[in-house]
Tab-separated table of C-alpha atoms (C1' of nucleotides) and ligand atoms in Angstrom:
chain	number	residue	atom	x	y	z
A	1	MET	CA	-1.193	0.020	-6.961
A	2	ASN	CA	-2.016	-3.522	-6.028
A	3	SER	CA	-4.865	-5.409	-7.621
A	4	LEU	CA	-7.821	-6.608	-5.617
A	5	THR	CA	-6.347	-10.091	-5.888
A	6	GLU	CA	-2.989	-9.011	-4.559
A	7	GLU	CA	-4.701	-7.183	-1.728
A	8	ASN	CA	-6.472	-10.347	-0.672
A	9	TYR	CA	-3.200	-12.280	-0.581
A	10	LEU	CA	-1.494	-9.566	1.456
A	11	LYS	CA	-4.315	-9.284	3.931
A	12	THR	CA	-4.608	-13.016	4.414
A	13	LEU	CA	-0.890	-13.467	4.813
A	14	PHE	CA	-0.841	-10.725	7.428
A	15	ILE	CA	-3.670	-12.272	9.396
A	16	LEU	CA	-2.310	-15.807	9.176
A	17	SER	CA	1.100	-14.628	10.378
A	18	ASN	CA	-0.458	-13.176	13.472
A	19	GLU	CA	-2.577	-16.241	14.045
A	20	THR	CA	0.057	-18.895	13.689
A	21	GLY	CA	3.523	-17.398	13.427
A	22	GLU	CA	4.948	-19.186	10.400
A	23	VAL	CA	2.902	-19.295	7.244
A	24	ASN	CA	3.581	-21.826	4.516
A	25	VAL	CA	2.292	-21.964	0.974
A	26	ILE	CA	-0.208	-24.614	1.912
A	27	ASP	CA	-1.691	-22.462	4.677
A	28	LEU	CA	-2.349	-19.536	2.393
A	29	SER	CA	-3.601	-21.921	-0.229
A	30	LYS	CA	-6.175	-23.391	2.127
A	31	ARG	CA	-7.299	-20.087	3.563
A	32	LEU	CA	-7.769	-18.485	0.160
A	33	ASN	CA	-9.146	-21.584	-1.554
A	34	ILE	CA	-6.537	-21.249	-4.212
A	35	LYS	CA	-4.255	-24.048	-5.372
A	36	MET	CA	-0.657	-24.099	-4.221
A	37	PRO	CA	0.979	-23.406	-7.601
A	38	THR	CA	-1.091	-20.275	-7.936
A	39	VAL	CA	-0.021	-19.137	-4.503
A	40	THR	CA	3.635	-19.799	-5.325
A	41	SER	CA	3.483	-17.689	-8.434
A	42	MET	CA	1.676	-14.884	-6.664
A	43	MET	CA	4.330	-14.920	-3.933
A	44	LYS	CA	6.981	-14.473	-6.606
A	45	LYS	CA	5.090	-11.554	-8.033
A	46	LEU	CA	4.663	-9.942	-4.607
A	47	ALA	CA	8.344	-10.525	-3.951
A	48	ASP	CA	9.158	-8.612	-7.150
A	49	LYS	CA	7.058	-5.788	-5.774
A	50	LYS	CA	8.990	-5.927	-2.476
A	51	LEU	CA	5.890	-6.820	-0.509
A	52	VAL	CA	6.938	-10.352	0.450
A	53	TYR	CA	10.241	-12.085	1.163
A	54	TYR	CA	10.169	-15.237	-0.863
A	55	GLU	CA	12.632	-18.108	-0.859
A	56	SER	CA	11.702	-21.524	-2.207
A	57	TYR	CA	10.626	-23.977	0.448
A	58	LYS	CA	10.853	-21.342	3.188
A	59	PRO	CA	7.961	-19.881	5.173
A	60	LEU	CA	6.308	-16.804	3.679
A	61	ARG	CA	6.935	-13.410	5.246
A	62	LEU	CA	5.683	-9.925	4.521
A	63	THR	CA	8.233	-7.131	4.185
A	64	GLU	CA	7.648	-3.938	6.165
A	65	LYS	CA	6.090	-2.466	3.049
A	66	GLY	CA	3.872	-5.533	2.716
A	67	LYS	CA	2.810	-5.286	6.343
A	68	LYS	CA	1.919	-1.666	5.918
A	69	GLU	CA	-0.201	-2.258	2.840
A	70	ALA	CA	-1.886	-5.265	4.425
A	71	GLY	CA	-2.568	-3.286	7.583
A	72	ILE	CA	-4.246	-0.555	5.593
A	73	ILE	CA	-6.547	-3.038	3.889
A	74	ILE	CA	-7.440	-4.568	7.236
A	75	ARG	CA	-8.081	-1.091	8.541
A	76	LYS	CA	-10.546	-0.488	5.738
A	77	HIS	CA	-12.199	-3.847	6.360
A	78	ARG	CA	-12.675	-3.269	10.056
A	79	LEU	CA	-13.741	0.359	9.809
A	80	THR	CA	-16.316	-0.762	7.287
A	81	GLU	CA	-17.641	-3.439	9.613
A	82	MET	CA	-17.941	-0.928	12.397
A	83	PHE	CA	-19.685	1.520	10.106
A	84	LEU	CA	-22.147	-1.098	8.917
A	85	VAL	CA	-23.037	-1.985	12.495
A	86	LYS	CA	-23.023	1.410	14.171
A	87	VAL	CA	-24.225	3.687	11.412
A	88	MET	CA	-26.282	1.437	9.192
A	89	GLY	CA	-27.716	-0.865	11.823
A	90	PHE	CA	-26.530	-4.233	10.532
A	91	GLY	CA	-26.030	-7.145	12.900
A	92	TRP	CA	-22.433	-8.185	13.598
A	93	GLU	CA	-23.124	-11.431	11.770
A	94	GLU	CA	-23.977	-9.649	8.512
A	95	VAL	CA	-21.003	-7.400	7.998
A	96	HIS	CA	-17.945	-9.488	7.247
A	97	GLU	CA	-18.976	-10.455	3.725
A	98	ILE	CA	-19.870	-6.901	2.791
A	99	ALA	CA	-16.617	-5.570	4.242
A	100	GLU	CA	-14.742	-8.195	2.240
A	101	GLN	CA	-15.877	-6.291	-0.847
A	102	LEU	CA	-15.770	-2.692	0.378
A	103	GLU	CA	-12.237	-3.055	1.775
A	104	HIS	CA	-10.927	-2.709	-1.793
A	105	THR	CA	-12.555	0.662	-2.403
A	106	ARG	CA	-10.015	3.244	-3.478
A	107	SER	CA	-11.060	6.425	-1.765
A	108	PRO	CA	-9.177	7.608	1.292
A	109	SER	CA	-11.896	10.147	2.033
A	110	PHE	CA	-14.561	7.446	2.177
A	111	PHE	CA	-12.779	5.714	5.036
A	112	GLU	CA	-11.763	9.006	6.633
A	113	LYS	CA	-15.410	9.925	6.812
A	114	MET	CA	-16.358	6.594	8.328
A	115	ASP	CA	-13.621	6.922	10.920
A	116	GLU	CA	-14.795	10.416	11.805
A	117	MET	CA	-18.472	9.434	12.028
A	118	LEU	CA	-17.532	6.561	14.302
A	119	GLY	CA	-15.371	8.680	16.579
A	120	TYR	CA	-12.092	6.941	15.660
A	121	PRO	CA	-12.881	3.483	17.021
A	122	LYS	CA	-10.090	1.161	18.117
A	123	LEU	CA	-11.963	-2.135	17.723
A	124	ASP	CA	-14.265	-3.656	15.133
A	125	PRO	CA	-17.603	-5.327	15.994
A	126	HIS	CA	-15.865	-8.669	16.468
A	127	GLY	CA	-13.363	-7.285	18.937
A	128	SER	CA	-10.427	-7.115	16.518
A	129	PRO	CA	-8.211	-4.041	16.633
A	130	ILE	CA	-8.434	-1.498	13.813
A	131	PRO	CA	-4.973	-0.681	12.428
A	132	ASP	CA	-4.009	2.988	12.278
A	133	LYS	CA	-3.533	4.922	9.037
A	134	ASN	CA	-0.041	3.512	8.670
A	135	GLY	CA	-1.341	-0.016	8.981
A	136	LYS	CA	0.138	-0.455	12.458
A	137	VAL	CA	-1.842	-2.575	14.853
A	138	GLU	CA	-1.512	-3.806	18.408
A	139	TRP	CA	-2.845	-7.322	18.828
A	140	LYS	CA	-4.052	-7.926	22.346
A	141	LYS	CA	-3.333	-11.341	23.772
A	142	TYR	CA	-6.570	-12.780	25.002
A	143	SER	CA	-7.293	-16.198	26.468
A	144	LYS	CA	-9.405	-18.711	24.648
A	145	LEU	CA	-12.473	-19.864	26.512
A	146	SER	CA	-11.436	-23.394	25.613
A	147	ASP	CA	-8.231	-22.914	27.637
A	148	CYS	CA	-10.085	-21.936	30.799
A	149	LYS	CA	-10.453	-24.212	33.799
A	150	THR	CA	-13.546	-24.984	35.813
A	151	GLY	CA	-14.377	-21.985	38.004
A	152	ASP	CA	-12.668	-19.433	35.730
A	153	THR	CA	-14.531	-16.320	34.667
A	154	LEU	CA	-13.785	-14.855	31.242
A	155	LYS	CA	-14.924	-11.465	29.999
A	156	LEU	CA	-15.633	-11.981	26.314
A	157	ALA	CA	-13.651	-9.544	24.189
A	158	ALA	CA	-13.376	-10.967	20.679
A	159	VAL	CA	-14.361	-13.770	18.369
A	160	ILE	CA	-11.885	-15.623	16.196
A	161	ASP	CA	-14.439	-16.404	13.506
A	162	SER	CA	-16.632	-13.703	11.939
A	163	SER	CA	-18.666	-16.015	9.739
A	164	GLU	CA	-22.390	-15.486	9.601
A	165	GLU	CA	-23.088	-19.061	10.772
A	166	PHE	CA	-20.936	-18.838	13.873
A	167	LEU	CA	-22.221	-15.405	14.882
A	168	LYS	CA	-25.806	-16.483	14.343
A	169	PHE	CA	-25.141	-19.343	16.698
A	170	LEU	CA	-23.804	-16.906	19.296
A	171	ASN	CA	-26.865	-14.694	18.786
A	172	SER	CA	-29.119	-17.684	19.390
A	173	ARG	CA	-27.467	-18.184	22.788
A	174	GLU	CA	-27.412	-14.455	23.523
A	175	LEU	CA	-23.648	-14.516	23.683
A	176	LYS	CA	-22.092	-11.107	23.043
A	177	LEU	CA	-18.837	-9.311	23.651
A	178	GLY	CA	-18.533	-7.781	27.096
A	179	LEU	CA	-20.350	-10.633	28.835
A	180	LYS	CA	-18.700	-12.388	31.754
A	181	VAL	CA	-18.967	-16.114	31.392
A	182	LYS	CA	-18.153	-18.570	34.140
A	183	VAL	CA	-16.975	-22.105	33.487
A	184	LYS	CA	-19.147	-24.502	35.483
A	185	SER	CA	-17.759	-27.791	34.205
A	186	ILE	CA	-15.691	-29.302	31.429
A	187	GLU	CA	-16.220	-32.711	29.900
A	188	PRO	CA	-12.736	-34.275	29.809
A	189	PHE	CA	-13.509	-36.501	26.822
A	190	ASP	CA	-14.198	-33.813	24.202
A	191	GLY	CA	-13.781	-30.502	26.002
A	192	THR	CA	-17.477	-29.620	25.932
A	193	MET	CA	-18.108	-26.882	28.497
A	194	VAL	CA	-21.029	-25.906	30.631
A	195	ILE	CA	-20.986	-22.174	31.362
A	196	SER	CA	-23.181	-19.532	32.956
A	197	TYR	CA	-23.591	-15.872	32.030
A	198	GLY	CA	-26.240	-13.172	32.217
A	199	LYS	CA	-29.529	-14.858	32.888
A	200	LYS	CA	-28.342	-18.225	31.649
A	201	GLN	CA	-27.589	-20.649	34.443
A	202	SER	CA	-26.135	-23.396	32.313
A	203	GLU	CA	-25.410	-23.387	28.657
A	204	THR	CA	-23.445	-26.161	26.963
A	205	LEU	CA	-20.873	-25.252	24.335
A	206	SER	CA	-18.783	-27.573	22.177
A	207	HIS	CA	-15.038	-27.202	21.939
A	208	THR	CA	-15.514	-25.913	18.382
A	209	VAL	CA	-17.379	-22.981	19.867
A	210	THR	CA	-15.242	-22.328	22.943
A	211	GLU	CA	-12.012	-22.219	20.985
A	212	ARG	CA	-13.444	-19.381	18.893
A	213	LEU	CA	-14.241	-17.182	21.902
A	214	LEU	CA	-11.577	-14.911	23.383
A	215	GLY	CA	-11.557	-12.780	26.465
A	216	GLU	CA	-9.808	-11.542	29.547
A	217	LEU	CA	-9.557	-13.772	32.536
A	218	MET	CA	-11.063	-12.088	35.592
A	219	ASP	CA	-9.533	-12.691	38.973
A	220	ILE	CA	-12.545	-13.887	40.893
G	1	MET	CA	-23.550	-13.324	-12.539
G	2	ASN	CA	-21.917	-10.610	-14.586
G	3	SER	CA	-18.373	-9.480	-13.991
G	4	LEU	CA	-17.577	-5.950	-12.940
G	5	THR	CA	-16.382	-5.349	-16.475
G	6	GLU	CA	-19.610	-6.587	-17.998
G	7	GLU	CA	-21.565	-4.443	-15.557
G	8	ASN	CA	-19.739	-1.345	-16.705
G	9	TYR	CA	-20.550	-2.068	-20.339
G	10	LEU	CA	-24.225	-2.679	-19.561
G	11	LYS	CA	-24.562	0.446	-17.492
G	12	THR	CA	-22.830	2.630	-20.038
G	13	LEU	CA	-24.841	1.227	-22.911
G	14	PHE	CA	-28.041	1.899	-20.983
G	15	ILE	CA	-27.093	5.479	-20.243
G	16	LEU	CA	-25.862	6.214	-23.756
G	17	SER	CA	-29.080	4.823	-25.233
G	18	ASN	CA	-31.101	7.226	-23.177
G	19	GLU	CA	-28.804	10.110	-23.983
G	20	THR	CA	-28.592	9.707	-27.698
G	21	GLY	CA	-31.016	7.082	-28.954
G	22	GLU	CA	-28.796	4.932	-31.182
G	23	VAL	CA	-25.521	3.696	-29.789
G	24	ASN	CA	-22.731	2.506	-32.045
G	25	VAL	CA	-19.559	0.626	-31.207
G	26	ILE	CA	-17.546	3.791	-31.462
G	27	ASP	CA	-19.741	5.596	-28.930
G	28	LEU	CA	-19.337	2.919	-26.294
G	29	SER	CA	-15.669	2.707	-27.127
G	30	LYS	CA	-15.167	6.415	-26.522
G	31	ARG	CA	-17.236	6.540	-23.361
G	32	LEU	CA	-15.481	3.576	-21.796
G	33	ASN	CA	-12.024	4.420	-23.096
G	34	ILE	CA	-11.746	0.979	-24.559
G	35	LYS	CA	-10.729	0.227	-28.129
G	36	MET	CA	-13.376	-0.737	-30.645
G	37	PRO	CA	-12.325	-4.366	-31.202
G	38	THR	CA	-12.591	-4.948	-27.478
G	39	VAL	CA	-16.076	-3.492	-27.450
G	40	THR	CA	-17.106	-5.649	-30.394
G	41	SER	CA	-15.983	-8.816	-28.682
G	42	MET	CA	-17.655	-7.865	-25.414
G	43	MET	CA	-20.899	-7.196	-27.312
G	44	LYS	CA	-20.714	-10.698	-28.721
G	45	LYS	CA	-20.243	-12.096	-25.278
G	46	LEU	CA	-23.159	-10.100	-23.871
G	47	ALA	CA	-25.257	-11.216	-26.820
G	48	ASP	CA	-24.493	-14.845	-25.915
G	49	LYS	CA	-25.759	-14.030	-22.437
G	50	LYS	CA	-28.937	-12.531	-23.928
G	51	LEU	CA	-28.175	-9.119	-22.516
G	52	VAL	CA	-27.579	-7.356	-25.829
G	53	TYR	CA	-28.927	-7.722	-29.384
G	54	TYR	CA	-25.901	-7.744	-31.613
G	55	GLU	CA	-25.740	-7.694	-35.390
G	56	SER	CA	-22.594	-6.648	-37.225
G	57	TYR	CA	-22.602	-3.042	-38.327
G	58	LYS	CA	-25.927	-2.379	-36.617
G	59	PRO	CA	-26.492	-0.116	-33.614
G	60	LEU	CA	-26.163	-1.772	-30.215
G	61	ARG	CA	-29.299	-2.459	-28.191
G	62	LEU	CA	-29.906	-3.924	-24.764
G	63	THR	CA	-32.448	-6.727	-24.428
G	64	GLU	CA	-35.121	-6.418	-21.749
G	65	LYS	CA	-32.929	-8.572	-19.527
G	66	GLY	CA	-29.982	-6.302	-20.271
G	67	LYS	CA	-32.010	-3.205	-19.451
G	68	LYS	CA	-33.074	-4.679	-16.170
G	69	GLU	CA	-29.559	-5.583	-15.097
G	70	ALA	CA	-28.221	-2.222	-16.216
G	71	GLY	CA	-31.024	-0.448	-14.368
G	72	ILE	CA	-30.175	-2.263	-11.179
G	73	ILE	CA	-26.534	-1.222	-11.398
G	74	ILE	CA	-27.551	2.373	-12.011
G	75	ARG	CA	-29.885	2.107	-9.045
G	76	LYS	CA	-26.968	1.037	-6.863
G	77	HIS	CA	-24.813	3.834	-8.211
G	78	ARG	CA	-27.375	6.544	-7.574
G	79	LEU	CA	-28.488	5.290	-4.186
G	80	THR	CA	-24.842	5.263	-3.205
G	81	GLU	CA	-24.361	8.842	-4.331
G	82	MET	CA	-27.384	9.924	-2.360
G	83	PHE	CA	-26.152	8.042	0.695
G	84	LEU	CA	-22.711	9.597	0.460
G	85	VAL	CA	-24.215	13.073	0.327
G	86	LYS	CA	-27.109	12.773	2.765
G	87	VAL	CA	-25.749	10.352	5.319
G	88	MET	CA	-22.002	10.780	5.117
G	89	GLY	CA	-21.855	14.471	4.321
G	90	PHE	CA	-19.884	14.420	1.077
G	91	GLY	CA	-20.288	17.199	-1.448
G	92	TRP	CA	-22.142	16.335	-4.676
G	93	GLU	CA	-18.873	16.811	-6.548
G	94	GLU	CA	-17.114	14.069	-4.587
G	95	VAL	CA	-19.467	11.150	-4.913
G	96	HIS	CA	-19.502	9.964	-8.502
G	97	GLU	CA	-16.088	8.334	-8.419
G	98	ILE	CA	-16.787	6.519	-5.175
G	99	ALA	CA	-20.171	5.325	-6.448
G	100	GLU	CA	-18.458	4.065	-9.587
G	101	GLN	CA	-16.744	1.532	-7.350
G	102	LEU	CA	-19.458	0.762	-4.815
G	103	GLU	CA	-22.081	0.134	-7.508
G	104	HIS	CA	-20.526	-3.296	-8.052
G	105	THR	CA	-20.987	-4.426	-4.463
G	106	ARG	CA	-22.917	-7.668	-4.256
G	107	SER	CA	-25.161	-7.288	-1.255
G	108	PRO	CA	-28.834	-6.537	-1.743
G	109	SER	CA	-29.202	-5.734	1.948
G	110	PHE	CA	-26.516	-3.061	1.769
G	111	PHE	CA	-28.498	-1.085	-0.784
G	112	GLU	CA	-31.817	-1.901	0.912
G	113	LYS	CA	-30.477	-0.320	4.039
G	114	MET	CA	-29.296	2.776	2.200
G	115	ASP	CA	-32.665	3.127	0.525
G	116	GLU	CA	-34.429	2.826	3.865
G	117	MET	CA	-32.136	5.295	5.634
G	118	LEU	CA	-32.699	7.780	2.831
G	119	GLY	CA	-36.482	7.402	2.852
G	120	TYR	CA	-36.684	5.820	-0.614
G	121	PRO	CA	-35.427	8.754	-2.652
G	122	LYS	CA	-36.458	9.168	-6.277
G	123	LEU	CA	-33.541	11.299	-7.417
G	124	ASP	CA	-29.790	11.276	-6.920
G	125	PRO	CA	-27.756	14.346	-5.914
G	126	HIS	CA	-27.301	15.307	-9.563
G	127	GLY	CA	-31.014	15.191	-10.296
G	128	SER	CA	-30.998	11.851	-12.107
G	129	PRO	CA	-33.817	9.428	-11.331
G	130	ILE	CA	-33.070	6.327	-9.239
G	131	PRO	CA	-34.371	3.173	-10.951
G	132	ASP	CA	-36.659	0.940	-8.909
G	133	LYS	CA	-35.693	-2.542	-7.721
G	134	ASN	CA	-36.551	-3.968	-11.117
G	135	GLY	CA	-34.292	-1.503	-12.833
G	136	LYS	CA	-37.195	0.484	-14.248
G	137	VAL	CA	-36.713	4.197	-14.520
G	138	GLU	CA	-38.686	7.202	-15.753
G	139	TRP	CA	-36.495	9.769	-17.444
G	140	LYS	CA	-37.937	13.224	-17.150
G	141	LYS	CA	-37.554	15.427	-20.196
G	142	TYR	CA	-35.917	18.595	-19.088
G	143	SER	CA	-34.803	21.574	-21.162
G	144	LYS	CA	-31.158	22.442	-21.529
G	145	LEU	CA	-30.238	25.898	-20.364
G	146	SER	CA	-28.357	26.264	-23.644
G	147	ASP	CA	-31.669	25.885	-25.508
G	148	CYS	CA	-33.350	28.718	-23.630
G	149	LYS	CA	-34.048	32.121	-25.131
G	150	THR	CA	-33.400	35.538	-23.665
G	151	GLY	CA	-35.976	36.227	-20.957
G	152	ASP	CA	-36.634	32.553	-20.180
G	153	THR	CA	-36.499	31.351	-16.607
G	154	LEU	CA	-35.301	27.800	-15.930
G	155	LYS	CA	-35.586	25.975	-12.623
G	156	LEU	CA	-32.440	23.860	-12.413
G	157	ALA	CA	-33.271	20.200	-11.904
G	158	ALA	CA	-30.315	18.128	-13.043
G	159	VAL	CA	-26.785	18.196	-14.381
G	160	ILE	CA	-25.681	16.136	-17.362
G	161	ASP	CA	-22.108	15.836	-16.150
G	162	SER	CA	-21.251	14.598	-12.629
G	163	SER	CA	-17.518	15.069	-12.896
G	164	GLU	CA	-15.730	16.652	-10.001
G	165	GLU	CA	-14.340	19.457	-12.181
G	166	PHE	CA	-17.691	20.526	-13.549
G	167	LEU	CA	-19.452	20.395	-10.184
G	168	LYS	CA	-16.648	22.326	-8.536
G	169	PHE	CA	-17.133	24.973	-11.151
G	170	LEU	CA	-20.850	25.112	-10.334
G	171	ASN	CA	-20.016	25.322	-6.629
G	172	SER	CA	-17.714	28.247	-7.316
G	173	ARG	CA	-20.639	30.117	-8.900
G	174	GLU	CA	-23.081	28.964	-6.207
G	175	LEU	CA	-25.145	27.182	-8.805
G	176	LYS	CA	-27.252	24.390	-7.307
G	177	LEU	CA	-30.298	22.361	-8.221
G	178	GLY	CA	-33.595	24.059	-7.399
G	179	LEU	CA	-32.353	27.522	-8.316
G	180	LYS	CA	-34.330	29.608	-10.804
G	181	VAL	CA	-32.024	31.134	-13.343
G	182	LYS	CA	-33.102	33.838	-15.791
G	183	VAL	CA	-31.478	34.327	-19.173
G	184	LYS	CA	-30.460	37.956	-19.526
G	185	SER	CA	-28.662	37.776	-22.851
G	186	ILE	CA	-27.076	35.349	-25.263
G	187	GLU	CA	-24.034	36.035	-27.406
G	188	PRO	CA	-25.022	34.862	-30.882
G	189	PHE	CA	-21.457	34.095	-31.925
G	190	ASP	CA	-20.650	31.324	-29.425
G	191	GLY	CA	-23.794	30.952	-27.318
G	192	THR	CA	-22.229	32.387	-24.160
G	193	MET	CA	-25.050	33.381	-21.796
G	194	VAL	CA	-25.449	36.003	-19.133
G	195	ILE	CA	-27.883	34.840	-16.447
G	196	SER	CA	-29.141	35.981	-13.076
G	197	TYR	CA	-30.156	33.871	-10.079
G	198	GLY	CA	-30.279	34.175	-6.296
G	199	LYS	CA	-28.139	37.120	-5.337
G	200	LYS	CA	-26.186	37.097	-8.574
G	201	GLN	CA	-27.279	39.826	-10.945
G	202	SER	CA	-25.188	38.755	-13.886
G	203	GLU	CA	-23.069	35.685	-14.272
G	204	THR	CA	-21.560	34.707	-17.599
G	205	LEU	CA	-21.575	31.032	-18.594
G	206	SER	CA	-20.033	29.430	-21.658
G	207	HIS	CA	-22.037	27.134	-23.911
G	208	THR	CA	-20.021	24.201	-22.555
G	209	VAL	CA	-21.524	24.932	-19.167
G	210	THR	CA	-25.083	25.805	-20.198
G	211	GLU	CA	-25.518	22.658	-22.267
G	212	ARG	CA	-24.792	20.597	-19.157
G	213	LEU	CA	-27.521	22.233	-17.081
G	214	LEU	CA	-31.101	20.940	-17.248
G	215	GLY	CA	-34.302	22.231	-15.761
G	216	GLU	CA	-37.941	23.050	-16.118
G	217	LEU	CA	-38.960	26.095	-18.030
G	218	MET	CA	-41.094	28.377	-15.872
G	219	ASP	CA	-44.008	30.262	-17.470
G	220	ILE	CA	-43.810	33.951	-16.699
U	1	DT	C1'	-20.324	7.282	-59.352
U	2	DA	C1'	-15.748	7.174	-57.598
U	3	DA	C1'	-12.683	8.435	-53.992
U	4	DT	C1'	-11.993	9.128	-49.327
U	5	DT	C1'	-13.068	8.901	-44.549
U	6	DT	C1'	-15.183	6.779	-40.822
U	7	DT	C1'	-16.710	2.868	-38.548
U	8	DG	C1'	-16.509	-1.890	-37.574
U	9	DT	C1'	-14.612	-6.641	-37.762
U	10	DT	C1'	-11.107	-10.286	-37.854
U	11	DA	C1'	-6.859	-12.176	-36.501
U	12	DG	C1'	-3.470	-12.694	-33.443
U	13	DA	C1'	-0.791	-11.267	-29.239
U	14	DT	C1'	-0.427	-10.056	-24.276
U	15	DG	C1'	-0.808	-10.058	-19.162
U	16	DA	C1'	-3.376	-11.418	-15.033
U	17	DA	C1'	-5.041	-15.051	-12.401
U	18	DT	C1'	-6.278	-19.356	-12.316
U	19	DC	C1'	-5.969	-24.577	-13.004
U	20	DT	C1'	-3.991	-29.732	-13.600
U	21	DA	C1'	-0.262	-32.934	-14.087
U	22	DA	C1'	4.318	-34.022	-13.373
U	23	DT	C1'	8.392	-33.524	-10.756
U	24	DT	C1'	11.292	-32.231	-6.891
U	25	DT	C1'	12.322	-31.154	-2.228
U	26	DT	C1'	11.574	-31.640	2.519
U	27	DG	C1'	10.012	-33.940	6.551
U	28	DT	C1'	8.790	-38.217	9.026
U	29	DA	C1'	8.276	-43.001	10.490
U	30	DG	C1'	10.017	-47.137	10.516
S	1	DC	C1'	19.242	-44.490	6.638
S	2	DT	C1'	15.822	-45.571	3.735
S	3	DA	C1'	11.121	-45.327	2.266
S	4	DC	C1'	7.028	-42.947	2.166
S	5	DA	C1'	4.132	-38.937	2.683
S	6	DA	C1'	3.508	-34.097	2.613
S	7	DA	C1'	4.611	-29.758	0.730
S	8	DA	C1'	6.320	-27.028	-2.883
S	9	DT	C1'	7.755	-26.040	-7.501
S	10	DT	C1'	7.818	-26.297	-12.569
S	11	DA	C1'	5.627	-26.695	-16.892
S	12	DG	C1'	2.010	-25.969	-19.660
S	13	DA	C1'	-2.975	-24.924	-20.496
S	14	DT	C1'	-7.187	-21.958	-19.895
S	15	DT	C1'	-10.196	-17.871	-19.429
S	16	DC	C1'	-10.913	-12.986	-19.263
S	17	DA	C1'	-10.153	-8.504	-20.732
S	18	DT	C1'	-7.436	-5.962	-23.184
S	19	DC	C1'	-4.423	-4.326	-27.201
S	20	DT	C1'	-2.450	-3.500	-32.294
S	21	DA	C1'	-2.433	-4.327	-37.137
S	22	DA	C1'	-4.748	-5.452	-41.105
S	23	DC	C1'	-8.779	-5.650	-43.627
S	24	DA	C1'	-13.809	-4.782	-44.822
S	25	DA	C1'	-18.089	-2.328	-44.858
S	26	DA	C1'	-20.680	1.819	-44.646
S	27	DA	C1'	-21.077	6.631	-44.930
S	28	DT	C1'	-19.654	10.938	-46.765
S	29	DT	C1'	-17.675	13.961	-50.069
S	30	DA	C1'	-16.331	15.384	-54.383
Q	1	LIG	MN1	-14.262	-9.283	9.057
Q	2	LIG	MN1	-11.511	-8.897	0.021
Q	3	LIG	MN1	-22.789	9.311	-10.888
Q	4	LIG	MN1	-18.302	1.105	-12.263
DNA sequence: TAATTTTGTTAGATGAATCTAATTTTGTAG
DNA sequence: CTACAAAATTAGATTCATCTAACAAAATTA
């Protein structure tokens, strides 16, 4: 069995790999708020457990075993988020922190039951895919709103950031997944966008916001 | 904030105090499966935090602060058990181990929501009272079935042991809380009882079982 | 009361997960 | 190609929670 600490390293390494391809010690260190020497020694420990390939000064990579275990933790995290929203009535902005804790619960039947009650969902409340019981996951390739051009229409499908602050901001603008947003103009200097969606005729979003919104580009 | 480890000591000390009055190092040690020197040093630490009164060779006692914190953990444990049974459909024999983990979750709103969904229950699935938000709890004084005499009728209200094995045994005999059981005879040698309840005309229970069953004595 | 058993404490060690400081390796910019 | 900066590693310390071994106090038994 892996400790809670090890689980957090595995999960974060898995997610970073899918975000950015290569993951270096410093990346994990920043994401986990843990100093680099600590990360190095944990990588050696995980390598001993055959969960990570580790070679000094080389990028960090999960083994197949590591990917599987990480995927299962992410599964538990995302099922929990879905459960908190759909069954318990939490807002999507409230669930990430709670799931961060519950994801370490050791009880297959607890998550089985959630899955069943939810009707075997494929996505979490933030649009991220829920890995299957073997930790396997298909990552859809969405476009970032920030990469759209004037005139494009994007159907929002996922957020890149599940923090309470960001999601509260989206709530305040009535931005939710499923909405079709149209790019009305882009400020060349800093990428600020003016968009329209639903009843909103023109809403201004900073680049910081638009690069955290993913969706499918609609033709027309 | 207290660590998960500290929380388990507090909770166990609280429960043992109410079970047996005085609690000594050896009692906590046995209940937690932790060696006595470890318990002693943890008691010193909790005393520094004003959660426990500690004097060498004296019984262990929680301070008011300690009782409150312990009560709140027990509240989370018992609300969780109730939630697992009533909302998620687990059997009463399956929930203790899961609650043992979830009780350490740091999220007041998570337990608020459970409480709300359950309609502010006063008892957990094993008949134990759920402490209020300040950790206060009223322990009802029930009679043990093992203390009953031939001819007595006891309305089952709580079990003393929430382990999966014991509750599965009760399930196998269709023994549940709320049932009225009548003592038909008692073997003087070892206290084995023959009882009747529901459709069962005569069921034989060992002392080990009857001393774990609590209820209210019915007159008549 | 004296001997023995039980309970509790002290002392010192260990492993997990973290840190800081110092050093080394790698990458980059002139 | 050298110098500097960034990234990574090594070495050594710290804190938490645990253990074993040795000793001491309290309780029980004879
Ligand atoms: Mn999340
Ligand atoms: Mn976590
Ligand atoms: Mn329980
Ligand atoms: Mn616990």
